[in-house]
C-alpha cells in the first residue's frame, strides 16, 4: 500500500535521493575496481614475465568467491539491515586494502591477490543488500529506468576504466593504485550514510537461528516461480555464450581480421560506447517494454551478431556489428535485473539474487575454461556460431513467460507456501 502511494506521487527518477546516493557510491566503487584490476593485471604480468598461470589466478580470485559466498551473502542480506550492511562492507574493504598495502610494501607481492579476493567476498553481501534497497526505495514503474541508468554507468566505465587504470598504474605505480582503491571505498561508505534509514522489520528477531531454512527457501522460491526458473535457464545459457565469446575475442582480431592484438581495444571501446548509448535508449523506452521482451530482444540480436562476428573478415563489418551488439546488450542486463526485482518478494530479493547470479558467472567461467580446448578442436567460425545458437536458445526460453505480468509489489510472486510462511513471520 505504501509503495503504491509512493509510486502515485513519485518525483523524477533523478530526484530520488536513494538513487542519487547509490549511483554516486557506485561511481566511486567503479573507479576503485578498474584502477585495481588494471594495476594488478599489469603488475603481475610485469613481475612474473607474463606467466599465464599467475595472470589467470587473478580471474580465479575474482570469480571464486561468487560460487562460495553468493548464496550465503544473499541469505544474510535478507536478514541484516541493508544500509548498515553496505556501509560495513565498504569500510571493511577499505581497511583490508590498507592492510594488504602494508604487506606489499614490505615485500610480499603475492598479497595483491588478496585485495581482489577480499573485495569480491564482501561484494557478495553488499550487492544483494543494494538490490533490496532498490526494491524498497524505487517506485515499481521506475525500476526498469533505474536499472538502465546503472547499465549506462557501467558502460561509461567499460570505455574509460581501462584507460584510467592503465594511466594511474603507469604514472604512479602499484602502491598508489591500490591506495586509490582504499580511499574510494572509504568515500563510498561515507556517501552511503545519506541513504534512508533501514526499516525495522518484525521478522528479523523471529529469523534468528533459521539460517539453513532461509537458505533453502531461496532455492525453493526460484524453483516454484516459472518466471524466475526460466530466468535461471537464460542465466546459464547467456553465461556459456558470453564466456566463450569473451575468451576468444583475441582470435577474432588476429585470425579473422588479420590485425595485431592491440586492435582488440578498439573492438572493446566500440562495444562499450554502444552500451552507453543503448542504456540511454532503454531508459527512455523502459516503461513501455516488458522486461522479458527486453531480455529476449537482447539475446536474439546477440545471437545474430555473434554469428556474424565469427564469419566476418571485414574490419568495418565487424566494428558495425560490435556496435549493434553493444547497443542491445543493455537489454539483457536491464531485463534480468528488472525481472529479479519485479518477481521477487521484498523479503527474499537477496536470496533470489544469490541463487541466480552464480548461474551466470559459473557458466561463464566454465565456458572460459573450455574455450582453449574448443579452439584447438574447432575453427573459430564454428565456435562463434555455437555461441550464437546458445543466445538463440536463451531467447526462445522467454517465450513461455512472455505474456506474464509482474505481481503487485512482488507480493503475489511468492509461491503459496512461502507466502504464508513469510507473511506469518512478518506478524510474529
Coordinates of C-alpha atoms in Angstrom, one line a residue:
X1 CA 0.0 0.0 0.0
X2 CA 2.7 2.5 1.0
X3 CA 4.7 1.6 -2.2
X4 CA 1.5 2.3 -4.3
X5 CA 1.1 5.7 -2.6
X6 CA 4.8 6.5 -3.2
X7 CA 4.5 5.5 -6.8
X8 CA 1.4 7.7 -7.4
X9 CA 3.3 10.8 -6.4
X10 CA 6.8 9.6 -7.4
X11 CA 9.1 12.5 -8.4
X12 CA 11.5 12.4 -11.3
X13 CA 13.9 9.4 -11.1
X14 CA 16.9 11.8 -10.8
X15 CA 15.4 13.5 -7.7
X16 CA 15.2 10.2 -5.9
X17 CA 17.7 10.6 -3.0
X18 CA 18.3 6.9 -2.8
X19 CA 19.2 6.6 -6.5
X20 CA 21.4 9.7 -6.3
X21 CA 23.3 8.2 -3.4
X22 CA 23.7 4.7 -4.8
X23 CA 24.8 6.0 -8.2
X24 CA 27.5 8.2 -6.6
X25 CA 28.6 5.3 -4.4
X26 CA 28.9 3.1 -7.5
X27 CA 30.8 5.7 -9.5
X28 CA 33.4 5.7 -6.6
X29 CA 33.5 1.9 -6.5
X30 CA 33.9 1.6 -10.2
X31 CA 36.9 3.9 -10.1
X32 CA 38.5 1.8 -7.4
X33 CA 37.7 -1.5 -9.1
X34 CA 39.0 -0.5 -12.6
X35 CA 42.2 1.0 -11.1
X36 CA 42.7 -2.1 -9.0
X37 CA 42.0 -4.5 -11.8
X38 CA 44.5 -3.0 -14.3
X39 CA 47.1 -2.2 -11.7
X40 CA 47.1 -5.9 -10.5
X41 CA 47.0 -7.2 -14.1
X42 CA 49.9 -5.1 -15.3
X43 CA 51.9 -5.6 -12.1
X44 CA 51.5 -9.4 -12.1
X45 CA 52.3 -9.6 -15.9
X46 CA 55.4 -7.5 -15.3
X47 CA 56.6 -9.3 -12.2
X48 CA 56.1 -12.8 -13.5
X49 CA 57.2 -12.2 -17.1
X50 CA 53.6 -12.8 -18.3
X51 CA 53.2 -16.2 -16.6
X52 CA 49.8 -17.4 -17.8
X53 CA 49.1 -19.2 -14.5
X54 CA 49.8 -16.1 -12.4
X55 CA 47.7 -14.0 -14.7
X56 CA 44.8 -16.5 -14.8
X57 CA 44.9 -16.6 -11.0
X58 CA 43.6 -13.0 -11.0
X59 CA 40.3 -14.2 -12.6
X60 CA 40.1 -17.1 -10.2
X61 CA 40.3 -14.9 -7.0
X62 CA 37.8 -12.5 -8.6
X63 CA 35.2 -15.1 -9.5
X64 CA 35.7 -18.0 -7.0
X65 CA 34.0 -16.1 -4.1
X66 CA 30.9 -15.7 -6.2
X67 CA 30.4 -19.5 -6.1
X68 CA 31.1 -19.9 -2.4
X69 CA 29.6 -16.7 -0.9
X70 CA 26.8 -15.6 -3.3
X71 CA 24.2 -18.0 -1.8
X72 CA 25.3 -17.2 1.8
X73 CA 25.6 -13.4 1.1
X74 CA 22.1 -13.3 -0.4
X75 CA 20.6 -15.0 2.6
X76 CA 22.4 -12.8 5.1
X77 CA 21.4 -9.7 3.0
X78 CA 17.7 -10.6 3.6
X79 CA 18.4 -11.0 7.4
X80 CA 20.6 -7.9 8.0
X81 CA 19.8 -4.2 7.7
X82 CA 20.8 -3.4 4.1
X83 CA 22.1 0.1 4.6
X84 CA 24.3 -0.9 7.5
X85 CA 25.5 -4.0 5.6
X86 CA 26.6 -1.9 2.6
X87 CA 28.4 0.6 4.7
X88 CA 30.3 -2.0 6.7
X89 CA 31.2 -3.9 3.5
X90 CA 32.8 -0.8 2.0
X91 CA 34.6 0.1 5.3
X92 CA 36.0 -3.5 5.7
X93 CA 37.1 -3.4 2.0
X94 CA 38.9 -0.2 2.6
X95 CA 40.6 -1.4 5.8
X96 CA 41.6 -4.7 4.1
X97 CA 43.2 -2.7 1.2
X98 CA 45.4 -0.7 3.5
X99 CA 46.4 -3.9 5.5
X100 CA 47.4 -5.6 2.2
X101 CA 49.1 -2.4 1.1
X102 CA 51.4 -2.7 4.1
X103 CA 52.2 -6.4 3.2
X104 CA 53.0 -5.4 -0.4
X105 CA 55.2 -2.5 0.8
X106 CA 57.3 -4.9 2.9
X107 CA 57.9 -7.3 0.1
X108 CA 55.0 -9.8 -0.2
X109 CA 53.9 -9.0 -3.8
X110 CA 51.6 -12.1 -3.9
X111 CA 49.4 -10.2 -1.5
X112 CA 48.0 -8.3 -4.5
X113 CA 45.6 -11.3 -5.0
X114 CA 44.1 -10.7 -1.5
X115 CA 42.9 -7.2 -2.5
X116 CA 40.7 -8.7 -5.2
X117 CA 39.7 -11.8 -3.1
X118 CA 38.5 -9.9 0.0
X119 CA 36.7 -7.3 -2.1
X120 CA 34.9 -10.0 -4.1
X121 CA 33.8 -11.7 -0.9
X122 CA 32.4 -8.6 0.6
X123 CA 30.6 -7.6 -2.6
X124 CA 28.5 -10.8 -2.3
X125 CA 27.0 -9.3 0.9
X126 CA 26.8 -5.7 -0.3
X127 CA 25.3 -6.2 -3.8
X128 CA 22.2 -8.1 -2.8
X129 CA 21.6 -5.6 0.0
X130 CA 21.7 -2.9 -2.7
X131 CA 19.0 -4.8 -4.6
X132 CA 16.8 -4.9 -1.5
X133 CA 17.1 -1.2 -1.1
X134 CA 16.4 -0.7 -4.8
X135 CA 13.2 -2.7 -4.3
X136 CA 12.2 -0.6 -1.3
X137 CA 13.0 2.9 -2.5
X138 CA 12.4 3.0 -6.2
X139 CA 8.8 3.0 -7.4
X140 CA 7.7 0.0 -9.3
X141 CA 7.2 1.8 -12.6
X142 CA 10.7 3.3 -12.4
X143 CA 12.6 0.1 -11.7
X144 CA 13.5 -0.6 -15.3
X145 CA 14.6 3.0 -15.9
X146 CA 16.7 2.9 -12.7
X147 CA 18.4 -0.3 -14.0
X148 CA 19.0 1.4 -17.3
X149 CA 20.9 4.2 -15.5
X150 CA 23.1 1.6 -13.8
X151 CA 23.8 0.0 -17.1
X152 CA 24.8 3.3 -18.6
X153 CA 27.2 4.0 -15.8
X154 CA 28.7 0.5 -16.2
X155 CA 29.1 1.2 -19.9
X156 CA 30.9 4.5 -19.2
X157 CA 33.5 2.7 -17.1
X158 CA 33.9 -0.1 -19.7
X159 CA 35.1 2.7 -22.1
X160 CA 37.0 4.8 -19.6
X161 CA 38.0 2.2 -17.0
X162 CA 40.9 0.5 -18.9
X163 CA 42.4 3.9 -19.8
X164 CA 42.0 5.2 -16.2
X165 CA 43.5 2.0 -14.7
X166 CA 46.4 2.0 -17.1
X167 CA 47.2 5.7 -16.6
X168 CA 47.2 5.5 -12.8
X169 CA 49.4 2.4 -12.7
X170 CA 51.9 3.7 -15.3
X171 CA 52.1 7.1 -13.8
X172 CA 52.1 6.3 -10.0
X173 CA 52.8 2.6 -9.7
X174 CA 51.2 -0.3 -7.8
X175 CA 51.1 1.1 -4.2
X176 CA 49.4 4.3 -5.2
X177 CA 46.9 2.4 -7.4
X178 CA 45.9 0.1 -4.6
X179 CA 45.8 3.1 -2.2
X180 CA 43.3 4.8 -4.6
X181 CA 41.0 1.8 -4.2
X182 CA 41.2 2.0 -0.4
X183 CA 40.3 5.7 -0.4
X184 CA 37.4 5.5 -2.8
X185 CA 35.9 2.5 -0.9
X186 CA 36.1 4.7 2.2
X187 CA 34.5 7.6 0.4
X188 CA 31.7 5.3 -0.8
X189 CA 31.0 4.2 2.8
X190 CA 30.7 7.9 3.7
X191 CA 28.4 8.6 0.8
X192 CA 26.1 5.6 1.8
X193 CA 25.4 7.3 5.1
X194 CA 23.0 9.5 3.0
X195 CA 20.7 6.5 2.3
X196 CA 17.3 6.5 4.0
X197 CA 17.3 4.8 7.4
X198 CA 16.8 1.0 7.4
X199 CA 13.3 -0.1 8.1
X200 CA 13.0 -2.2 11.2
X201 CA 11.3 -5.4 10.1
X202 CA 9.5 -7.5 12.7
X203 CA 10.7 -10.8 11.2
X204 CA 14.3 -10.1 12.0
X205 CA 14.0 -11.4 15.5
X206 CA 11.9 -14.4 14.5
X207 CA 14.5 -15.3 11.9
X208 CA 17.3 -15.9 14.4
X209 CA 18.6 -19.5 14.3
X210 CA 16.8 -20.2 11.0
X211 CA 19.7 -19.6 8.5
X212 CA 19.6 -23.0 7.0
X213 CA 15.8 -22.9 6.5
X214 CA 16.0 -19.4 4.8
X215 CA 19.0 -20.5 2.7
X216 CA 17.0 -23.4 1.3
X217 CA 13.9 -21.2 0.9
X218 CA 15.7 -19.1 -1.7
X219 CA 16.3 -22.1 -3.9
X220 CA 12.7 -23.3 -3.4
X221 CA 11.3 -19.9 -4.2
X222 CA 13.2 -19.7 -7.5
X223 CA 12.2 -23.2 -8.5
X224 CA 8.5 -22.7 -7.8
X225 CA 8.3 -19.5 -9.8
X226 CA 8.0 -20.2 -13.6
X227 CA 9.4 -16.7 -14.5
X228 CA 12.4 -17.0 -12.2
X229 CA 13.0 -20.6 -13.3
X230 CA 13.1 -19.5 -16.9
X231 CA 15.3 -16.6 -15.9
X232 CA 17.8 -19.2 -14.4
X233 CA 17.8 -21.0 -17.8
X234 CA 18.6 -17.7 -19.5
X235 CA 21.4 -17.0 -17.0
X236 CA 23.0 -20.4 -17.7
X237 CA 22.8 -20.1 -21.5
X238 CA 23.9 -16.5 -21.6
X239 CA 26.9 -17.3 -19.3
X240 CA 28.0 -20.1 -21.6
X241 CA 27.8 -17.9 -24.7
X242 CA 29.4 -14.8 -23.2
X243 CA 32.3 -16.8 -21.7
X244 CA 33.3 -18.4 -25.0
X245 CA 32.9 -15.2 -26.9
X246 CA 34.9 -13.1 -24.4
X247 CA 37.7 -15.7 -24.1
X248 CA 38.3 -15.9 -27.9
X249 CA 37.8 -12.3 -28.8
X250 CA 41.6 -12.0 -29.4
X251 CA 41.4 -14.7 -32.2
X252 CA 38.7 -12.8 -34.0
X253 CA 41.2 -9.9 -34.2
X254 CA 44.2 -11.9 -35.2
X255 CA 42.7 -14.8 -37.3
X256 CA 39.5 -13.3 -38.9
X257 CA 40.6 -9.7 -39.2
X258 CA 44.3 -10.2 -39.6
X259 CA 45.2 -7.4 -37.1
X260 CA 47.6 -7.4 -34.2
X261 CA 46.5 -8.0 -30.6
X262 CA 46.4 -4.2 -29.9
X263 CA 43.3 -3.8 -32.2
X264 CA 41.2 -5.6 -29.6
X265 CA 41.0 -2.4 -27.6
X266 CA 39.1 -0.7 -30.4
X267 CA 36.5 -3.5 -30.5
X268 CA 36.0 -3.2 -26.8
X269 CA 35.8 0.6 -27.0
X270 CA 33.2 0.5 -29.8
X271 CA 31.2 -2.1 -27.8
X272 CA 31.4 0.0 -24.6
X273 CA 30.4 3.2 -26.3
X274 CA 27.4 1.4 -27.9
X275 CA 26.4 0.0 -24.5
X276 CA 26.3 3.6 -23.1
X277 CA 24.0 4.7 -25.9
X278 CA 21.9 1.6 -25.6
X279 CA 21.4 2.1 -21.9
X280 CA 20.2 5.6 -22.5
X281 CA 17.7 4.4 -25.2
X282 CA 16.4 1.7 -22.9
X283 CA 16.0 4.3 -20.1
X284 CA 13.7 6.4 -22.3
X285 CA 11.5 3.5 -23.5
X286 CA 11.8 1.3 -20.4
X287 CA 8.2 1.8 -19.2
X288 CA 6.7 0.6 -22.4
X289 CA 8.6 -2.7 -22.9
X290 CA 8.1 -5.7 -20.6
X291 CA 11.5 -6.9 -19.1
X292 CA 11.1 -10.4 -20.5
X293 CA 10.7 -8.9 -24.0
X294 CA 13.8 -6.8 -23.4
X295 CA 15.8 -9.9 -22.5
X296 CA 14.5 -11.9 -25.5
X297 CA 15.4 -9.0 -27.9
X298 CA 18.9 -8.7 -26.4
X299 CA 19.6 -12.4 -26.7
X300 CA 18.1 -12.7 -30.2
X301 CA 20.2 -9.7 -31.6
X302 CA 23.2 -11.1 -29.6
X303 CA 22.7 -14.4 -31.4
X304 CA 22.8 -12.8 -34.9
X305 CA 25.7 -10.5 -34.0
X306 CA 27.8 -13.3 -32.5
X307 CA 27.4 -15.5 -35.6
X308 CA 28.2 -12.6 -38.0
X309 CA 31.3 -11.6 -36.0
X310 CA 32.5 -15.2 -36.2
X311 CA 32.1 -15.2 -40.0
X312 CA 33.3 -11.7 -40.8
X313 CA 36.7 -11.0 -42.2
X314 CA 35.9 -7.3 -42.8
X315 CA 37.1 -4.7 -40.2
X316 CA 34.2 -2.3 -40.9
X317 CA 31.6 -5.0 -40.8
X318 CA 32.9 -6.4 -37.5
X319 CA 33.1 -2.9 -35.9
X320 CA 29.5 -2.2 -37.0
X321 CA 28.2 -5.5 -35.7
X322 CA 30.1 -5.0 -32.4
X323 CA 28.4 -1.6 -32.2
X324 CA 24.9 -3.1 -32.7
X325 CA 25.7 -5.9 -30.2
X326 CA 26.8 -3.3 -27.6
X327 CA 23.6 -1.3 -28.4
X328 CA 21.3 -4.1 -27.4
X329 CA 23.4 -5.7 -24.7
X330 CA 21.9 -3.4 -22.0
X331 CA 18.5 -5.1 -22.8
X332 CA 19.9 -8.3 -21.4
X333 CA 21.3 -6.8 -18.2
X334 CA 18.3 -4.5 -17.6
X335 CA 15.8 -7.2 -18.4
X336 CA 17.4 -9.7 -16.0
X337 CA 17.7 -7.2 -13.1
X338 CA 14.2 -5.8 -13.5
X339 CA 12.7 -9.3 -13.6
X340 CA 14.5 -10.3 -10.4
X341 CA 13.1 -7.2 -8.6
X342 CA 9.6 -7.3 -10.0
X343 CA 9.0 -11.1 -9.5
X344 CA 10.7 -11.3 -6.1
X345 CA 9.1 -10.5 -2.7
X346 CA 10.9 -7.7 -0.9
X347 CA 11.9 -10.1 1.9
X348 CA 13.6 -12.6 -0.4
X349 CA 15.3 -10.4 -3.1
X350 CA 18.7 -11.1 -1.7
X351 CA 18.3 -14.8 -1.8
X352 CA 16.9 -14.8 -5.3
X353 CA 19.8 -12.8 -6.5
X354 CA 22.2 -15.1 -4.6
X355 CA 20.7 -18.1 -6.3
X356 CA 20.6 -16.7 -9.9
X357 CA 23.8 -14.7 -10.0
X358 CA 26.2 -17.7 -9.7
X359 CA 24.5 -19.5 -12.5
X360 CA 25.6 -16.8 -15.0
X361 CA 29.1 -16.4 -13.6
X362 CA 29.6 -20.1 -13.1
X363 CA 28.7 -21.0 -16.7
X364 CA 30.8 -18.1 -17.9
X365 CA 33.9 -19.4 -16.0
X366 CA 33.2 -23.0 -17.2
X367 CA 33.0 -21.9 -20.8
X368 CA 36.1 -19.7 -20.5
X369 CA 37.9 -22.7 -19.0
X370 CA 37.0 -24.9 -22.1
X371 CA 37.5 -22.1 -24.6
X372 CA 41.1 -23.1 -25.2
X373 CA 40.3 -26.7 -25.8
X374 CA 37.4 -25.8 -28.1
X375 CA 39.7 -23.5 -30.1
X376 CA 42.1 -26.5 -30.6
X377 CA 39.3 -28.7 -31.7
X378 CA 37.1 -26.4 -33.9
X379 CA 37.5 -23.4 -36.2
X380 CA 36.7 -20.0 -34.6
X381 CA 33.7 -19.7 -37.0
X382 CA 32.2 -22.9 -35.7
X383 CA 32.7 -21.8 -32.0
X384 CA 31.1 -18.4 -32.6
X385 CA 28.2 -20.0 -34.4
X386 CA 27.6 -22.3 -31.5
X387 CA 27.7 -19.3 -29.1
X388 CA 25.2 -17.5 -31.3
X389 CA 22.9 -20.5 -31.2
X390 CA 23.1 -20.6 -27.4
X391 CA 21.9 -17.0 -27.3
X392 CA 19.0 -18.0 -29.7
X393 CA 18.0 -20.8 -27.3
X394 CA 18.0 -18.3 -24.4
X395 CA 15.7 -16.0 -26.4
X396 CA 13.3 -19.0 -27.1
X397 CA 13.3 -19.8 -23.4
X398 CA 11.5 -16.5 -22.8
X399 CA 8.5 -17.5 -25.0
X400 CA 6.5 -19.4 -22.3
X401 CA 6.6 -16.4 -19.9
X402 CA 6.4 -13.6 -22.4
X403 CA 2.8 -12.6 -21.5
X404 CA 3.1 -12.9 -17.8
X405 CA 2.5 -9.8 -15.8
X406 CA 4.6 -8.8 -12.7
X407 CA 2.7 -9.3 -9.5
X408 CA 1.8 -6.2 -7.3
X409 CA 4.9 -5.2 -5.4
X410 CA 6.2 -8.7 -5.7
X411 CA 3.7 -9.9 -3.0
X412 CA 1.9 -12.5 -5.1
X413 CA 5.2 -13.5 -6.6
X414 CA 5.6 -15.7 -3.6
X415 CA 4.7 -19.4 -4.1
X416 CA 1.7 -20.2 -1.9
X417 CA 3.6 -22.0 0.9
X418 CA 6.5 -19.5 1.0
X419 CA 4.0 -16.6 1.0
X420 CA 2.1 -18.0 4.0
X421 CA 5.4 -18.6 5.9
X422 CA 6.8 -15.2 5.3
X423 CA 3.6 -13.3 6.0
X424 CA 3.2 -15.3 9.2
X425 CA 6.7 -14.3 10.3
X426 CA 6.0 -10.7 9.5
X427 CA 3.3 -10.6 12.2
X428 CA 5.2 -12.6 14.8

